[in-house]
Coordinates of C-alpha atoms in Angstrom, one line a residue:
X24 CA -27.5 -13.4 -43.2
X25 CA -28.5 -10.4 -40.8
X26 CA -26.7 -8.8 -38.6
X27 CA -27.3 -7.0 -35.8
X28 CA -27.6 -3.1 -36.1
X29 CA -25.4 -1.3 -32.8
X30 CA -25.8 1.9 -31.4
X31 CA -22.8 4.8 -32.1
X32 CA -21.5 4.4 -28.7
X33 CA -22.5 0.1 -27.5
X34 CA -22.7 -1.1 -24.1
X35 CA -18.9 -2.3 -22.1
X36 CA -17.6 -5.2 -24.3
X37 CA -20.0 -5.1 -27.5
X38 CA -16.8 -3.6 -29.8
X39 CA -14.1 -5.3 -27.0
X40 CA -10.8 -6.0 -29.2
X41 CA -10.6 -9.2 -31.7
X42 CA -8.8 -11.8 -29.5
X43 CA -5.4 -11.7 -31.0
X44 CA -5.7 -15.7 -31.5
X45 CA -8.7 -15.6 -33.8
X46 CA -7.0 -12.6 -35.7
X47 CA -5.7 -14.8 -38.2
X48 CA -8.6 -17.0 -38.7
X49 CA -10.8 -14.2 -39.0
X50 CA -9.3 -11.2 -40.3
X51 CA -5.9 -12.0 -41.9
X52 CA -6.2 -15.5 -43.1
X53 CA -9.5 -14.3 -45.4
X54 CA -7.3 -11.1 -46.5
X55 CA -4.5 -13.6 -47.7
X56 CA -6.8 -15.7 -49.9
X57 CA -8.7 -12.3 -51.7
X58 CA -5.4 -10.2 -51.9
X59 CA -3.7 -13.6 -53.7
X60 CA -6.3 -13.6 -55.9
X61 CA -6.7 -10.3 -56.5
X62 CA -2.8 -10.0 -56.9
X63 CA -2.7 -12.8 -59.7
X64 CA -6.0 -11.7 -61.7
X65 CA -4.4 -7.7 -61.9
X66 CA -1.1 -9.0 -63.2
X67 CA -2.1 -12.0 -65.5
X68 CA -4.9 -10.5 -67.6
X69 CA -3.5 -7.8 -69.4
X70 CA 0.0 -10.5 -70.2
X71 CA -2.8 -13.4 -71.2
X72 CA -4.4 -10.5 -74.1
X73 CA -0.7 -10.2 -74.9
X74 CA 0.3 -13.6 -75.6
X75 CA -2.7 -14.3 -77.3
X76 CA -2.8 -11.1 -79.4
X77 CA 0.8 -9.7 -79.6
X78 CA -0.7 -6.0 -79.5
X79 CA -0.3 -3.4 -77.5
X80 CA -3.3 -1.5 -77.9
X81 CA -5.5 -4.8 -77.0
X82 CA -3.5 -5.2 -73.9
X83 CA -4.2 -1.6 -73.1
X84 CA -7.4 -2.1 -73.8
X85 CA -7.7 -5.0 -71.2
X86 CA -6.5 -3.4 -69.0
X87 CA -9.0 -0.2 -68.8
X88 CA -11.7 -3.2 -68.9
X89 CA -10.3 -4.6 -65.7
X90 CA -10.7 -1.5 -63.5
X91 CA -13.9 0.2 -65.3
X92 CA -16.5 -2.5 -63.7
X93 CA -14.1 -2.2 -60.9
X94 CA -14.8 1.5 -60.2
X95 CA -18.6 1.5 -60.9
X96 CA -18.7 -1.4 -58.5
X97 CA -17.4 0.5 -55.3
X98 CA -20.3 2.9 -54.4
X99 CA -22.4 -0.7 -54.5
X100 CA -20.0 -2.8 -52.6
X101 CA -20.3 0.0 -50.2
X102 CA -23.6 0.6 -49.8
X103 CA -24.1 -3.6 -49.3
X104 CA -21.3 -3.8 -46.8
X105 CA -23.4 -1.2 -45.1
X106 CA -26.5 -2.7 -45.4
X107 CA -25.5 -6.4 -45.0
X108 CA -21.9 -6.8 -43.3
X109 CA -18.9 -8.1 -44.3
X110 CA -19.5 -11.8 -44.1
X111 CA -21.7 -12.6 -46.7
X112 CA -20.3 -9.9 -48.8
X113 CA -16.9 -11.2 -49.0
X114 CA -18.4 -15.8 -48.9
X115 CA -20.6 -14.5 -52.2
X116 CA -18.2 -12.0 -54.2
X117 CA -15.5 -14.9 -53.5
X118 CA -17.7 -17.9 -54.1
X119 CA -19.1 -16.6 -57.4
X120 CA -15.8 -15.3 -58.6
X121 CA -15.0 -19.3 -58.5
X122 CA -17.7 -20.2 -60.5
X123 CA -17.2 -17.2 -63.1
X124 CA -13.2 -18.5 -63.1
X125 CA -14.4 -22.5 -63.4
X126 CA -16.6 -21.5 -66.1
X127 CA -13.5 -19.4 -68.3
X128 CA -11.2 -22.1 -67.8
X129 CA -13.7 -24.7 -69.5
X130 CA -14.3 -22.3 -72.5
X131 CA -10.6 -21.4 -73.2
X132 CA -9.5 -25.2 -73.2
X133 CA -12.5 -25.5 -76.0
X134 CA -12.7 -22.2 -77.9
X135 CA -9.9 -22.3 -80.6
X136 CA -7.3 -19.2 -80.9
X137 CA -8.3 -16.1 -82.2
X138 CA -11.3 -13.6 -81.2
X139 CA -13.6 -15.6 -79.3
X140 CA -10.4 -16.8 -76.7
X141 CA -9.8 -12.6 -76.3
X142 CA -13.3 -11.6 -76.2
X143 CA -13.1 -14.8 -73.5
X144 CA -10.6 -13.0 -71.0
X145 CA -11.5 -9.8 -71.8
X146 CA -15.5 -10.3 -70.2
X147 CA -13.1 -12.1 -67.6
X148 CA -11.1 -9.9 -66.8
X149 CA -14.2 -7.4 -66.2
X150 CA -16.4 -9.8 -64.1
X151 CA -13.3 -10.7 -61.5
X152 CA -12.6 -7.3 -61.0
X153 CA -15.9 -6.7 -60.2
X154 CA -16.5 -9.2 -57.7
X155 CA -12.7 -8.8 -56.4
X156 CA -14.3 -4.6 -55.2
X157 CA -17.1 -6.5 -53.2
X158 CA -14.5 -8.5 -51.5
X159 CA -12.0 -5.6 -50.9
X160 CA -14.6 -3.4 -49.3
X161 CA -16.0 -6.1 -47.0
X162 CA -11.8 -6.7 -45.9
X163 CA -11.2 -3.0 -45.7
X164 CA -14.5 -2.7 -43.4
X165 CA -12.9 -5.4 -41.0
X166 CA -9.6 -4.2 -40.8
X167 CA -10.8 -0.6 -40.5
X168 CA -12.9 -1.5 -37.3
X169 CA -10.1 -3.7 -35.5
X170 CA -7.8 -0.6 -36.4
X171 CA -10.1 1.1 -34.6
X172 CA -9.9 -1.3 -31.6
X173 CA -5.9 -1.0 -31.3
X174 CA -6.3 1.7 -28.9
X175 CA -1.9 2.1 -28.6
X176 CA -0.9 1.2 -32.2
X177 CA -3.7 1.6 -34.8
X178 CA -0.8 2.3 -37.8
X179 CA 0.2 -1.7 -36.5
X180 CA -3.2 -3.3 -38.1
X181 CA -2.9 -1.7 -40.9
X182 CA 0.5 -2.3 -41.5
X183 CA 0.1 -6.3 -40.7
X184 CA -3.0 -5.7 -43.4
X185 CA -0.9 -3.9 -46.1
X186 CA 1.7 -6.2 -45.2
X187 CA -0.7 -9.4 -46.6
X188 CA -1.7 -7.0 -49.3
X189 CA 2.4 -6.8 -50.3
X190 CA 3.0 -10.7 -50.0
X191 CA 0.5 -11.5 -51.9
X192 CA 1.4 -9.1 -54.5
X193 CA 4.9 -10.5 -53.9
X194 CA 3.7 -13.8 -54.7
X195 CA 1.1 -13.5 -57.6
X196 CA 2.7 -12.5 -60.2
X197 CA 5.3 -14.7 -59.7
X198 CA 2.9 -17.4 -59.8
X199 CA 0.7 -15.7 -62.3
X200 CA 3.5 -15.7 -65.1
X201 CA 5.1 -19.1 -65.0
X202 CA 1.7 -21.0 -65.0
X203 CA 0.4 -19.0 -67.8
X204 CA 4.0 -20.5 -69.4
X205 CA 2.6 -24.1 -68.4
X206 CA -1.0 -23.0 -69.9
X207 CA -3.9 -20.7 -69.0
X208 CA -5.9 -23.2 -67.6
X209 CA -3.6 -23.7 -65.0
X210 CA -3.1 -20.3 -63.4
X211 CA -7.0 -20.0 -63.8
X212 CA -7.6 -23.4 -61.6
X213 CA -5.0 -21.8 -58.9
X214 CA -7.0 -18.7 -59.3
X215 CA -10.8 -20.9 -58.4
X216 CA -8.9 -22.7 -55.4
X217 CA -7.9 -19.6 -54.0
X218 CA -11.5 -17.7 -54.7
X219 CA -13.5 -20.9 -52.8
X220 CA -11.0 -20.8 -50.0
X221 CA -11.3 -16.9 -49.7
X222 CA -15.4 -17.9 -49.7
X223 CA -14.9 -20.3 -46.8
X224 CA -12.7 -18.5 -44.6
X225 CA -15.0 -15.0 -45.4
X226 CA -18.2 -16.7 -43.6
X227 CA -16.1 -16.1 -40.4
X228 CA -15.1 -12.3 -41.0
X229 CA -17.1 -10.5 -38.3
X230 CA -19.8 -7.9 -38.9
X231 CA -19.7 -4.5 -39.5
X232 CA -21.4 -1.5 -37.0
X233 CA -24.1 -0.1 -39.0
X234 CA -26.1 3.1 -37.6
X235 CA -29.1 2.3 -34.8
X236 CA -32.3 3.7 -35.4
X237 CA -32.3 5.1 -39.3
X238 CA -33.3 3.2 -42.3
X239 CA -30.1 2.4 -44.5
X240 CA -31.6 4.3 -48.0
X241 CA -31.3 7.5 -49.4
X242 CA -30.3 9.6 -46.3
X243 CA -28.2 6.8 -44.1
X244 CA -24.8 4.9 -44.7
X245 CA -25.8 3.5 -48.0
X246 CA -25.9 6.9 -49.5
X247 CA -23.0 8.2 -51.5
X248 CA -24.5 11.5 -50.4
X249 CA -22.8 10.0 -47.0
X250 CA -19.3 9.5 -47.9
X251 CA -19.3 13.0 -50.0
X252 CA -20.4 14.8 -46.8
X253 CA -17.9 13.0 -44.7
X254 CA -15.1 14.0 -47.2
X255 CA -16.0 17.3 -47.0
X256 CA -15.5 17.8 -43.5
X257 CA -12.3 16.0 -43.4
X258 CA -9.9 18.5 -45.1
X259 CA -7.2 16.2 -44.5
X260 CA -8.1 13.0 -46.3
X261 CA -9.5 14.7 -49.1
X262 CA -6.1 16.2 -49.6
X263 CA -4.4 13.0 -49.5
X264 CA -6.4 11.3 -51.8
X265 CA -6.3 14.2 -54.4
X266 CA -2.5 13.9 -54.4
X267 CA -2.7 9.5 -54.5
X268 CA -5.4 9.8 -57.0
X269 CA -3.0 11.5 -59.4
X270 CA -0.2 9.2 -58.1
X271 CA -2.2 6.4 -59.0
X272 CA -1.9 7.6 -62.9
X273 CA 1.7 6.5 -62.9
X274 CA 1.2 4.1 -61.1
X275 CA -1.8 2.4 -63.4
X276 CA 0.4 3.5 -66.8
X277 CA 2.9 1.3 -65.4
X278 CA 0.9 -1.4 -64.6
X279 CA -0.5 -1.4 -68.2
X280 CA 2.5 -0.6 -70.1
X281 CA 5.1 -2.8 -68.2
X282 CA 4.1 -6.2 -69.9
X283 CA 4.4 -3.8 -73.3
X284 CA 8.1 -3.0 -72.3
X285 CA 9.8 -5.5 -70.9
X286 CA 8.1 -8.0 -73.4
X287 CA 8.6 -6.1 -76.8
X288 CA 11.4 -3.7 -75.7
X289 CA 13.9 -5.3 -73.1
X290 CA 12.9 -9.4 -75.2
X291 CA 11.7 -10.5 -71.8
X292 CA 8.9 -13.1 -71.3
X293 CA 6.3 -13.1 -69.4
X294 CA 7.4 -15.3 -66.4
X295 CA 9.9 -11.8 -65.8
X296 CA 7.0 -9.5 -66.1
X297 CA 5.8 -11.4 -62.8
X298 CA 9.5 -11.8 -61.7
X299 CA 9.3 -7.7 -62.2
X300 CA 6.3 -6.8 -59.9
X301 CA 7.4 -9.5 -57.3
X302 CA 10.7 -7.9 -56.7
X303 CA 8.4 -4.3 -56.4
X304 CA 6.0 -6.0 -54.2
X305 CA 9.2 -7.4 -51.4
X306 CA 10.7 -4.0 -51.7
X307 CA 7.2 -2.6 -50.4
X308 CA 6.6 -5.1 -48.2
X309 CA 10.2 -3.6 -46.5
X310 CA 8.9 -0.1 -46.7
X311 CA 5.6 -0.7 -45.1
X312 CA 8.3 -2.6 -42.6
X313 CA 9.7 0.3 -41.9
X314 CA 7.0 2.8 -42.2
X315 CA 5.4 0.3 -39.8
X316 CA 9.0 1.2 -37.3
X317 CA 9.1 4.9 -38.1
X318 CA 5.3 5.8 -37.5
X319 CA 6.3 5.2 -33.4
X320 CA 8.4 8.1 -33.9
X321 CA 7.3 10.0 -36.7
X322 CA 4.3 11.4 -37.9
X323 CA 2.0 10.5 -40.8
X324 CA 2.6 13.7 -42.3
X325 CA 6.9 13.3 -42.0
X326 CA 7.0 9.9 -43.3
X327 CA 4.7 10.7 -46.2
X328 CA 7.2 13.3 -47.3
X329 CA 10.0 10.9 -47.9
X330 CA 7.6 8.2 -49.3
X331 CA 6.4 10.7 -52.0
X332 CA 10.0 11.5 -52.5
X333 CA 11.0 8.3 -53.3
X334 CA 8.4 7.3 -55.4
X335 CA 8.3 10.8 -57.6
X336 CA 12.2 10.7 -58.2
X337 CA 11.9 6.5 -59.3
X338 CA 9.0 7.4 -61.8
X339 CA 10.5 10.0 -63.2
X340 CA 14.0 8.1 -64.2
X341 CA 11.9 5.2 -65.4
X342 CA 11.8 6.9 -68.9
X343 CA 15.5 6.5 -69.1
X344 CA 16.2 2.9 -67.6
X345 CA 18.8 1.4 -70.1
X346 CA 18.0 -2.0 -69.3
X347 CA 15.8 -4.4 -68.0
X348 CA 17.8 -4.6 -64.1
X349 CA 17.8 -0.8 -64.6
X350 CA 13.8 -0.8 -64.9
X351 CA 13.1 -3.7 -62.4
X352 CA 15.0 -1.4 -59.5
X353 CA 13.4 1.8 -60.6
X354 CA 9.8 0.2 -60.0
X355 CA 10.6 -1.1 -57.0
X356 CA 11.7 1.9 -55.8
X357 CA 8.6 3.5 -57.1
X358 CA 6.0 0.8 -55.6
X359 CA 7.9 0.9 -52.7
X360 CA 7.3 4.8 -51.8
X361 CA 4.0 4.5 -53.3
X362 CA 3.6 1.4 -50.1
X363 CA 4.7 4.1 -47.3
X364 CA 1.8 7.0 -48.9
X365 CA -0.6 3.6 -48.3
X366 CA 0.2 3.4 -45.1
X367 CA -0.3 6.9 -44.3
X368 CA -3.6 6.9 -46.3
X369 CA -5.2 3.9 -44.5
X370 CA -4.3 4.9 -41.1
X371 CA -5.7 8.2 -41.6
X372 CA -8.5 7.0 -43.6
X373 CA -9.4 4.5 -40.5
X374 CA -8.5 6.8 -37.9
X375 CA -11.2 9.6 -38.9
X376 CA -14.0 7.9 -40.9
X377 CA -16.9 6.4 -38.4
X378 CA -17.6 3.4 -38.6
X379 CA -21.5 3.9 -39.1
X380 CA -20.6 5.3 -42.5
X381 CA -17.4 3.9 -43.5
X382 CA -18.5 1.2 -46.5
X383 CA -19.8 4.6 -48.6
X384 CA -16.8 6.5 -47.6
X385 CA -14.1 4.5 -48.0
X386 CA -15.9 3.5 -51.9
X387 CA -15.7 7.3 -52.6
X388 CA -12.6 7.3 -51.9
X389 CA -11.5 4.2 -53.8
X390 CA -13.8 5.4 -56.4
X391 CA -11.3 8.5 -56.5
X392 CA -8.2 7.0 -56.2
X393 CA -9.0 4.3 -58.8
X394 CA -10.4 6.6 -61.4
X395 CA -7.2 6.8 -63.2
X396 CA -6.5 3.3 -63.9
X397 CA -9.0 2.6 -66.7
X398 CA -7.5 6.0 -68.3
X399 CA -4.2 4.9 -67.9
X400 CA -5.2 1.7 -69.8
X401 CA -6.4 4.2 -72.6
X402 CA -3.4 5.8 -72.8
X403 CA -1.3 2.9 -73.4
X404 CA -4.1 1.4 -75.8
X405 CA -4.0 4.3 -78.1
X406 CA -0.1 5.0 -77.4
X407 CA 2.8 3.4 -79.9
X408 CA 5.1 1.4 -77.9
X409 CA 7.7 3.7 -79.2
X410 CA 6.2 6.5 -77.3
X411 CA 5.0 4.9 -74.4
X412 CA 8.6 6.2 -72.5
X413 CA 7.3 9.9 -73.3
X414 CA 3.7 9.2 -71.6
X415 CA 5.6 7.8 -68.6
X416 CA 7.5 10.9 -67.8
X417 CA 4.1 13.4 -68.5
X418 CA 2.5 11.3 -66.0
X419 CA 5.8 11.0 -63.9
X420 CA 5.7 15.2 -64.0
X421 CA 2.2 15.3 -62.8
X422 CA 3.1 13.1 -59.9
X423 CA 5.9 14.9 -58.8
X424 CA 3.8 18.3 -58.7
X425 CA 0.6 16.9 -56.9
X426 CA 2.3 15.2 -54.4
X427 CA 4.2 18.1 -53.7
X428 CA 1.4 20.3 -54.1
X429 CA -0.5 17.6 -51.2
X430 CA 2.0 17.5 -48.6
X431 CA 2.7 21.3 -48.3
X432 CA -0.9 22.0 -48.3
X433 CA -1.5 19.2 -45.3
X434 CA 2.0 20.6 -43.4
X435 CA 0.3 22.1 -40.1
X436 CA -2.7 19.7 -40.4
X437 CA -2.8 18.1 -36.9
X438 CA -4.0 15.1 -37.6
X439 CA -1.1 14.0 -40.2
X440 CA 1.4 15.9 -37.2
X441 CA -0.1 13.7 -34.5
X442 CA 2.3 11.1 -33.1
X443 CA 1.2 8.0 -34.8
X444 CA 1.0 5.9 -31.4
X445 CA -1.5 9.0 -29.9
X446 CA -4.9 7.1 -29.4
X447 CA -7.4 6.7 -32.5
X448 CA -10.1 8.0 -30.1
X449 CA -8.6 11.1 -30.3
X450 CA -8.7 11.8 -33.8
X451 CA -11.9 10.0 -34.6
X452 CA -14.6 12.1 -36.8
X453 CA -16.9 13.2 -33.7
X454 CA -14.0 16.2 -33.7
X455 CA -12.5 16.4 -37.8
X456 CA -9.9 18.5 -38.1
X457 CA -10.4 22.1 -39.1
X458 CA -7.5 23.1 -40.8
X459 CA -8.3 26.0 -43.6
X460 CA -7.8 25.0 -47.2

């Protein structure tokens, strides 16, 4: 499928704003089917190792092979997005992550119990994730160019889009724990459904901007030369995603280590490991609610502030939540400040990348951000559940410091101190702000 290539600055009407009625059969509706999927895959892999296995380090272990293939896949997905568009990107990652899922299903109703079933989900759990990156990249590429269309509100997109992202993640789980309580092959049937109707509805995600009158190779948008330049001359975003990339640490050890806890430690089952990250992902969806309100009176950089607040004081009580209700409100707390810095990131991240080279930036910046997930996974693999309380707090400590660390440094940075309903064209890339380091 080609697309056609448009100029920096098109004729009257070539980038007019996506009718609001098709928004949903074009932009969100796709988003809901991926970020489902996504949402159920992320939570039920490293709890399917852990029914199957009863070990820890195995379920760490899974976990670090989820997001591996998932990081080496962004500078790709980015470069195709660029090259191709977000269409065919997101109908192929989507229809081929059915066929992968199909294909698992059928060998874990005939392989019997033991290694062959884990080295099963394990190669699973790899090959979604990778597919899932291509998909996320070709959504983010959307949503970042209709962002940039919202000429009054551009934190509003983003906030509808985070907002799918939350529900979904409100719903997975859920849904991801009591069918793998029904049977495996159940919850990996929802999960093929939901992968060929993501494929469908992506064939009518519209195309992407891609730079008029270069060659997309070494030197143009497909280059991770590209995003590297472009992070350097935005002082701002690299900042934030230097404080969310160590963020993201505690945020992947919990992830990892919560099926581990509330499991072997609190005698939970699995359906309330779901239960768990459902009741994070509604208190989330009502920051982003409310970041979504504050950002028409606040700026980026105020309502960061509190939202690393939050999320830094939640993480670092975690260690000494006495029970399981204790532990279930201290991560919602946590995911729910951790949901306000996302808004702040992709509004700023949308706001000041162009949209010539935004598939390789944004995967450099994913690529950052999501580098500590497979080490969290490491950490729990090779920690004793016993200890697993003390590697929360280390990891809680370094939070705390680099967010604090990131907003002091971006304080006088005008494009975080900008009122969030000032225009995006006035803080798009053609003028990056210039604030020393």
């Amino acid at each position: 499928m080609a697309i056609t290539l448009h100029e920096d600055r098109p004729p009257a009407g070539r980038h007019a704003a996506v009718p609001s009625g098709s928004l949903f059969r074009r932009i969100y509706a796709p988003r809901t089917s991926d970020a489902l999927a996504f949402s159920m895959s992320t939570y039920a892999m490293p709890l399917l190792v852990l029914a199957i296995t009863r070990s820890s380090s195995l379920t760490g272990l899974a976990f670090a092979l989820e997001w591996t293939p998932r990081i080496a896949a962004f500078v790709l997905a980015g470069k195709v997005v660029d090259r191709r568009g977000a269409a065919i990107v997101c109908f192929l990652a989507s229809l081929l992550r059915a066929l992968v899922l199909a294909g698992a299903a059928v060998a874990l109703v005939m392989l019997p119990r033991g290694t062959a079933e884990t080295v099963t989900v394990l190669v699973l759990a790899a090959v979604t994730g990778t597919l899932t990156q291509f998909s996320f990249v070709a959504n983010e590429a959307v949503g970042a160019i209709v962002t940039r269309r919202a000429e009054n509100r551009p934190h509003g997109v983003q906030s509808v889009l985070i907002g799918i992202d939350q529900s979904a993640m409100l719903v997975g789980p859920l849904l991801a724990g009591f069918l793998l309580l029904v049977g495996p092959g159940w919850m990996l049937g929802c999960l093929t459904g939901l992968s060929l109707l993501a494929a469908v509805l992506g064939l009518q995600t519209p195309p992407t901007p891609l730079r008029a009158g270069r060659p997309v190779g070494e030197h143009g948008p497909g280059s991770l030369r590209t995003g590297l330049r472009m992070l350097r001359k935005l002082p701002a975003l690299r900042w934030l995603v230097a404080g969310l990339a160590c963020s993201n640490l505690a945020l992947g050890l919990l992830q990892s280590a919560s099926p581990i806890i509330v499991v072997e430690n609190f005698g939970r089952s699995s359906a309330e490991v779901g239960t768990l990250w459902s009741a994070a992902a509604a208190a989330t969806l009502l920051a982003v609610t409310c970041c979504r309100l504050a950002l028409s009176r606040v700026d980026l950089w105020g309502v960061g502030v509190v939202c690393a607040t939050f999320a830094s004081a939640a993480c670092l009580a975690l260690p000494q939540a006495p029970s399981y209700a204790a532990y279930m409100v201290l991560i919602a707390l946590f995911m729910a400040g951790d949901g306000g810095l996302t808004v702040v990131l992709r509004t700023l991240r949308s706001l000041v990348i162009p949209a010539t080279a935004f598939g390789t930036t944004l995967s450099l910046t994913m690529l950052l951000l999501l580098l500590p997930f497979p080490v969290a996974g490491i950490l729990v693999a090779v920690t004793p559940p016993t200890h697993l309380d003390t590697v929360v707090l280390c990891c809680a400590l370094v939070q705390a410091v680099a967010l604090a660390i990131t907003f002091v440094r971006l304080r006088n940075e005008p494009t975080l101190r900008a009122s969030a309903h000032r225009p995006p064209h006035a803080m798009l890339p053609n003028e990056p702000s210039t604030t020393p380091r």
